Amino acid sequence: MQPLFLKPVFKERIWGGTALQTEFGYEIPTDTTGECWAISAHPNGPSIIENGTFSGMALDELWCKNPELFGNPKEEVFPLLTKILDANADLSVQVHPEDDYAKVHENGDLGKTECWYILDCKEGAEMIFGHNAKTKEEYIQQINEGRWDELLRRVKIKPGDFFYVPSGTIHALCEGTLVLETQQSSDTTYRVYDYNRKDAEGNLRELHLEKAIDVTTVPHQVAGVTPVVEELENVTITTFVQSDFFSVYKWDVKGKAAFSYTDHYLLLSVINGDGTFNHNGEKYSLNKGTHFIVPVGVDQFEIAGDCELIVSHT
Ligand code: ZN
């Protein structure tokens, strides 16, 4: 049993930039690279295992062929997706469906509840999070009349903030934001408003108003989260959320910290610093931008060094 280190997949986006290279040292395909799919088994961009027995295998294939690594799960598909997003320009205002709606309308894709850990952002950065309409009629009317300033709620953000974004929540990352996103493994987005931007060929991107109106929660429900901080030996663990879809934590390791997880596989992303992952006499190096899975069976391990990780499990 070994940890599974993963090779990320990059996606070009109209709003992307170069921060994935300058901040994380990744080789990015273009100067408008918006997304790093860091831990993914989604058919639109599965990660490849880079080490050990399963080297070269895609994560979706591993999920099917070796379910014991994941505790013989009941889910048909790997349920989570970890991304890093470089919003060098505003993202379209969007909303995602929940599972039942996506199943019927999106060929069995999962719904998408997501959450964001703000890795970095420019001074005074904002994001769009929710709306001000009190009824669906008001919501539809404000969309039709393009009263976006009135309709959309904006909130100030800073590095280290965490936001839980349940399906049905209108949202958008804004310019100058670098985010680690943990989400359900889904690629279904309904675009509500795209600032009337045109792509290189002069085309507007498609909107999906009807579906967006169907799935938006009205009135907006604030899903506030209160992080809980726990000091253990050589590690500070911040619990951001424990929901039906995922639990997300930050581990701040300083020195040598021992962990014991027997009933979960874990998704881990190093967001700062360096260290090693020690298990069974083997040492694996951890650097900023390393993403890996600790399968069921690797239940006692140690992380040594000075590093911060975002960790999630179902
Ligand atoms: Zn989204």
Coordinates of C-alpha atoms and ligand atoms in Angstrom, one line a residue:
M1 CA 0.0 0.0 0.0
Q2 CA 1.3 3.4 -1.0
P3 CA 0.1 6.9 -1.4
L4 CA -1.0 7.7 -5.0
F5 CA 0.7 10.8 -6.5
L6 CA -1.2 12.4 -9.3
K7 CA -0.4 14.3 -12.5
P8 CA -2.7 17.3 -12.9
V9 CA -4.7 18.2 -16.0
F10 CA -4.8 21.8 -17.2
K11 CA -7.7 23.6 -18.8
E12 CA -7.6 26.8 -20.9
R13 CA -10.2 29.3 -20.0
I14 CA -11.2 32.8 -21.3
W15 CA -10.6 34.1 -17.8
G16 CA -7.4 32.2 -17.0
G17 CA -3.9 33.5 -16.5
T18 CA -0.4 32.3 -15.6
A19 CA -0.5 32.0 -11.8
L20 CA -0.6 28.2 -12.0
Q21 CA 3.0 28.5 -13.4
T22 CA 4.3 31.5 -11.4
E23 CA 2.8 30.3 -8.0
F24 CA 2.9 26.5 -8.4
G25 CA 5.6 25.9 -11.0
Y26 CA 3.4 23.9 -13.2
E27 CA 4.1 23.7 -17.0
I28 CA 0.9 25.3 -18.3
P29 CA -0.3 25.0 -21.9
T30 CA -1.1 28.7 -22.5
D31 CA -1.1 32.1 -20.9
T32 CA -4.8 31.8 -20.3
T33 CA -4.8 28.6 -18.2
G34 CA -7.7 28.8 -15.8
E35 CA -7.9 25.4 -14.1
C36 CA -5.7 22.7 -12.8
W37 CA -7.7 19.6 -12.3
A38 CA -5.5 18.3 -9.5
I39 CA -7.3 15.2 -8.2
S40 CA -9.9 14.1 -10.8
A41 CA -11.6 11.0 -12.0
H42 CA -14.0 13.0 -14.2
P43 CA -14.2 11.8 -17.8
N44 CA -13.5 15.3 -19.0
G45 CA -10.0 15.3 -17.4
P46 CA -8.9 12.3 -15.2
S47 CA -5.6 12.4 -13.3
I48 CA -2.9 9.9 -14.0
I49 CA -1.2 8.0 -11.1
E50 CA 2.5 8.9 -11.2
N51 CA 4.1 6.3 -8.8
G52 CA 4.1 2.7 -7.7
T53 CA 2.2 -0.3 -8.8
F54 CA -0.5 1.7 -10.5
S55 CA 1.8 4.2 -12.3
G56 CA 0.3 5.3 -15.6
M57 CA -3.3 4.3 -14.7
A58 CA -6.1 6.9 -14.7
L59 CA -7.9 7.6 -11.5
D60 CA -11.3 6.6 -12.9
E61 CA -9.9 3.3 -14.0
L62 CA -8.3 2.6 -10.6
W63 CA -11.6 3.4 -8.9
C64 CA -13.3 0.7 -10.9
K65 CA -10.5 -1.9 -10.9
N66 CA -9.3 -1.6 -7.3
P67 CA -12.2 -0.5 -5.2
E68 CA -10.5 -1.9 -2.0
L69 CA -8.2 1.2 -2.2
F70 CA -11.2 3.3 -1.5
G71 CA -12.8 1.1 1.1
N72 CA -15.1 -0.7 -1.5
P73 CA -17.4 2.3 -1.9
K74 CA -21.0 2.3 -2.9
E75 CA -20.6 5.2 -5.3
E76 CA -20.3 4.3 -9.0
V77 CA -17.9 7.1 -9.7
F78 CA -15.1 8.8 -7.7
P79 CA -17.2 11.4 -6.0
L80 CA -14.8 14.3 -5.5
L81 CA -12.8 16.7 -7.7
T82 CA -10.0 19.0 -6.4
K83 CA -9.0 21.9 -8.6
I84 CA -6.9 25.1 -8.4
L85 CA -8.5 28.0 -10.2
D86 CA -6.6 31.1 -11.5
A87 CA -9.2 33.8 -12.0
N88 CA -7.2 36.4 -13.9
A89 CA -10.5 37.9 -15.1
D90 CA -14.1 37.6 -13.8
L91 CA -15.7 34.2 -14.2
S92 CA -19.3 34.1 -15.6
V93 CA -22.0 34.3 -13.0
Q94 CA -23.2 30.7 -12.6
V95 CA -25.1 28.1 -10.7
H96 CA -24.9 24.3 -10.5
P97 CA -27.7 21.8 -10.1
E98 CA -28.1 19.3 -7.3
D99 CA -27.8 15.5 -7.9
D100 CA -31.4 14.6 -8.8
Y101 CA -31.6 17.5 -11.4
A102 CA -28.2 16.7 -12.9
K103 CA -29.1 13.0 -13.2
V104 CA -32.2 13.7 -15.3
H105 CA -31.0 16.7 -17.3
E106 CA -27.2 16.1 -17.7
N107 CA -26.8 12.4 -18.7
G108 CA -26.2 11.2 -15.2
D109 CA -23.5 13.7 -14.2
L110 CA -23.5 14.5 -10.5
G111 CA -24.8 17.7 -9.1
K112 CA -22.2 20.2 -7.9
T113 CA -21.8 21.4 -4.4
E114 CA -18.4 23.1 -4.1
C115 CA -16.2 25.0 -1.7
W116 CA -13.4 27.4 -2.0
Y117 CA -10.2 28.0 0.0
I118 CA -8.8 31.4 -1.1
L119 CA -5.1 30.8 -1.7
D120 CA -4.4 34.3 -2.8
C121 CA -6.2 37.4 -4.1
K122 CA -5.5 41.0 -4.9
E123 CA -6.1 43.8 -2.4
G124 CA -9.9 44.5 -2.2
A125 CA -10.8 41.4 -4.2
E126 CA -14.5 40.3 -4.2
M127 CA -16.6 37.5 -5.3
I128 CA -20.3 37.1 -6.2
F129 CA -22.1 34.9 -3.7
G130 CA -25.8 34.7 -3.8
H131 CA -28.5 37.2 -4.9
N132 CA -31.0 39.6 -3.5
A133 CA -34.2 38.5 -5.1
K134 CA -37.0 37.5 -2.6
T135 CA -39.1 35.5 -5.0
K136 CA -38.5 33.5 -8.2
E137 CA -40.7 36.1 -10.1
E138 CA -38.4 38.9 -8.9
Y139 CA -35.3 36.8 -9.8
I140 CA -36.6 36.2 -13.3
Q141 CA -37.5 39.8 -13.8
Q142 CA -34.2 41.2 -12.7
I143 CA -32.4 38.7 -15.0
N144 CA -34.6 39.6 -18.0
E145 CA -34.0 43.3 -17.3
G146 CA -30.3 42.9 -16.8
R147 CA -30.4 44.5 -13.4
W148 CA -27.2 42.7 -12.3
D149 CA -25.9 45.2 -9.8
E150 CA -29.2 45.0 -7.9
L151 CA -29.5 41.3 -8.2
L152 CA -26.1 40.0 -7.3
R153 CA -24.6 39.9 -3.8
R154 CA -20.9 40.8 -3.7
V155 CA -18.6 39.9 -0.8
K156 CA -15.1 41.0 0.1
I157 CA -12.5 38.2 0.3
K158 CA -9.0 37.7 1.6
P159 CA -6.4 34.9 1.6
G160 CA -7.3 32.1 4.0
D161 CA -11.1 32.6 3.7
F162 CA -13.2 29.6 3.1
F163 CA -16.6 29.5 1.3
Y164 CA -19.1 26.7 1.1
V165 CA -21.1 26.9 -2.1
P166 CA -24.1 24.5 -2.1
S167 CA -25.7 23.6 -5.4
G168 CA -28.4 26.2 -6.2
T169 CA -26.1 29.1 -5.1
I170 CA -25.5 31.9 -7.6
H171 CA -21.7 32.6 -7.6
A172 CA -18.7 33.8 -9.5
L173 CA -15.0 34.2 -8.8
C174 CA -13.8 37.7 -9.7
E175 CA -10.6 38.9 -11.2
G176 CA -7.4 38.5 -9.2
T177 CA -8.3 35.3 -7.2
L178 CA -6.4 32.1 -6.8
V179 CA -8.6 29.3 -5.2
L180 CA -8.4 25.7 -4.2
E181 CA -11.7 24.2 -5.0
T182 CA -13.1 20.9 -3.5
Q183 CA -16.3 19.9 -5.3
Q184 CA -18.5 17.0 -6.3
S185 CA -17.1 15.3 -9.4
S186 CA -19.3 17.2 -11.9
D187 CA -18.7 19.4 -14.9
T188 CA -22.2 20.9 -15.1
T189 CA -22.5 24.7 -15.0
Y190 CA -25.4 26.9 -15.9
R191 CA -24.2 30.3 -17.0
V192 CA -26.5 33.2 -16.0
Y193 CA -24.5 36.2 -17.0
D194 CA -21.1 36.6 -18.8
Y195 CA -20.7 40.4 -18.8
N196 CA -21.4 40.3 -22.6
R197 CA -17.8 39.2 -23.3
K198 CA -16.8 37.8 -26.6
D199 CA -14.2 35.1 -27.3
A200 CA -11.4 35.3 -29.8
E201 CA -13.8 34.6 -32.7
G202 CA -16.2 37.3 -31.6
N203 CA -18.8 34.9 -30.1
L204 CA -20.7 35.3 -26.9
R205 CA -20.6 32.2 -24.7
E206 CA -23.9 30.3 -24.3
L207 CA -26.1 31.1 -21.4
H208 CA -28.4 28.5 -19.8
L209 CA -31.1 30.7 -18.3
E210 CA -33.9 28.2 -18.2
K211 CA -32.0 25.6 -16.3
A212 CA -30.3 28.2 -14.1
I213 CA -33.7 29.6 -13.1
D214 CA -34.9 26.0 -12.4
V215 CA -32.1 25.2 -10.0
T216 CA -31.4 28.5 -8.2
T217 CA -32.3 28.6 -4.5
V218 CA -34.6 31.6 -4.0
P219 CA -34.3 33.5 -1.7
H220 CA -30.6 33.0 -1.3
Q221 CA -29.6 31.0 1.8
V222 CA -26.4 32.1 3.4
A223 CA -24.3 29.0 4.0
G224 CA -21.9 30.4 6.6
V225 CA -19.1 28.2 7.9
T226 CA -17.3 28.6 11.2
P227 CA -13.9 27.0 11.0
V228 CA -12.9 24.9 14.1
V229 CA -9.2 25.0 15.0
E230 CA -7.6 22.1 16.9
E231 CA -3.9 22.2 18.0
L232 CA -2.3 18.7 18.0
E233 CA 1.3 17.6 18.3
N234 CA 3.2 19.5 15.5
V235 CA 0.0 20.1 13.5
T236 CA -2.8 22.6 13.6
I237 CA -6.0 21.2 12.0
T238 CA -8.7 23.6 10.8
T239 CA -12.0 21.9 10.0
F240 CA -13.8 24.1 7.5
V241 CA -16.8 22.0 6.7
Q242 CA -18.3 18.5 7.2
S243 CA -21.2 18.1 4.9
D244 CA -23.1 15.3 3.2
F245 CA -20.8 15.7 0.2
F246 CA -17.4 16.2 1.7
S247 CA -15.4 17.3 4.6
V248 CA -12.5 19.7 4.1
Y249 CA -9.6 20.6 6.4
K250 CA -6.4 22.5 6.5
W251 CA -3.4 20.9 8.1
D252 CA -0.5 23.2 9.2
V253 CA 2.4 20.9 9.8
K254 CA 5.5 22.2 11.7
G255 CA 7.8 19.4 12.6
K256 CA 6.8 15.7 12.6
A257 CA 3.1 15.0 12.9
A258 CA 1.6 11.5 13.1
F259 CA -1.8 10.7 11.6
S260 CA -4.1 7.7 11.8
Y261 CA -7.1 7.3 9.4
T262 CA -8.6 3.9 9.2
D263 CA -12.0 4.3 7.5
H264 CA -11.5 7.0 4.8
Y265 CA -9.3 7.5 1.8
L266 CA -8.0 11.1 1.8
L267 CA -7.4 13.7 -0.9
L268 CA -4.4 15.9 -0.1
S269 CA -3.0 19.0 -1.8
V270 CA 0.2 20.8 -0.6
I271 CA -0.6 24.5 -0.9
N272 CA 2.6 25.9 0.8
G273 CA 6.0 24.7 2.0
D274 CA 7.8 21.4 1.8
G275 CA 8.0 18.2 3.7
T276 CA 7.9 14.4 3.4
F277 CA 5.1 11.9 3.7
N278 CA 6.5 8.9 5.7
H279 CA 4.9 5.5 5.6
N280 CA 6.2 2.0 6.2
G281 CA 9.9 3.2 6.1
E282 CA 9.4 5.0 2.8
K283 CA 9.7 8.8 2.4
Y284 CA 7.9 10.6 -0.4
S285 CA 8.7 14.3 -1.0
L286 CA 6.0 16.9 -0.7
N287 CA 6.2 20.3 -2.4
K288 CA 3.9 23.1 -3.0
G289 CA 1.6 21.9 -5.7
T290 CA 1.9 18.2 -5.0
H291 CA -1.5 16.4 -5.0
F292 CA -2.0 12.8 -3.8
I293 CA -4.5 10.3 -2.4
V294 CA -3.9 8.3 0.8
P295 CA -5.8 5.0 0.1
V296 CA -7.6 2.9 2.7
G297 CA -4.9 0.7 4.1
V298 CA -2.3 3.4 4.5
D299 CA -3.8 4.2 7.9
Q300 CA -0.8 5.2 10.0
F301 CA 1.5 7.8 8.5
E302 CA 3.6 10.8 9.3
I303 CA 4.0 14.2 7.6
A304 CA 7.3 15.9 8.5
G305 CA 8.4 19.4 7.5
D306 CA 6.9 22.8 7.3
C307 CA 3.9 22.7 5.1
E308 CA 0.2 23.5 4.7
L309 CA -2.2 21.0 3.1
I310 CA -5.8 21.1 2.1
V311 CA -7.3 17.7 2.9
S312 CA -10.7 16.3 2.0
H313 CA -12.7 13.1 2.2
T314 CA -16.3 12.0 1.5
Ligands
ZN1 ZN -19.0 27.0 -9.7

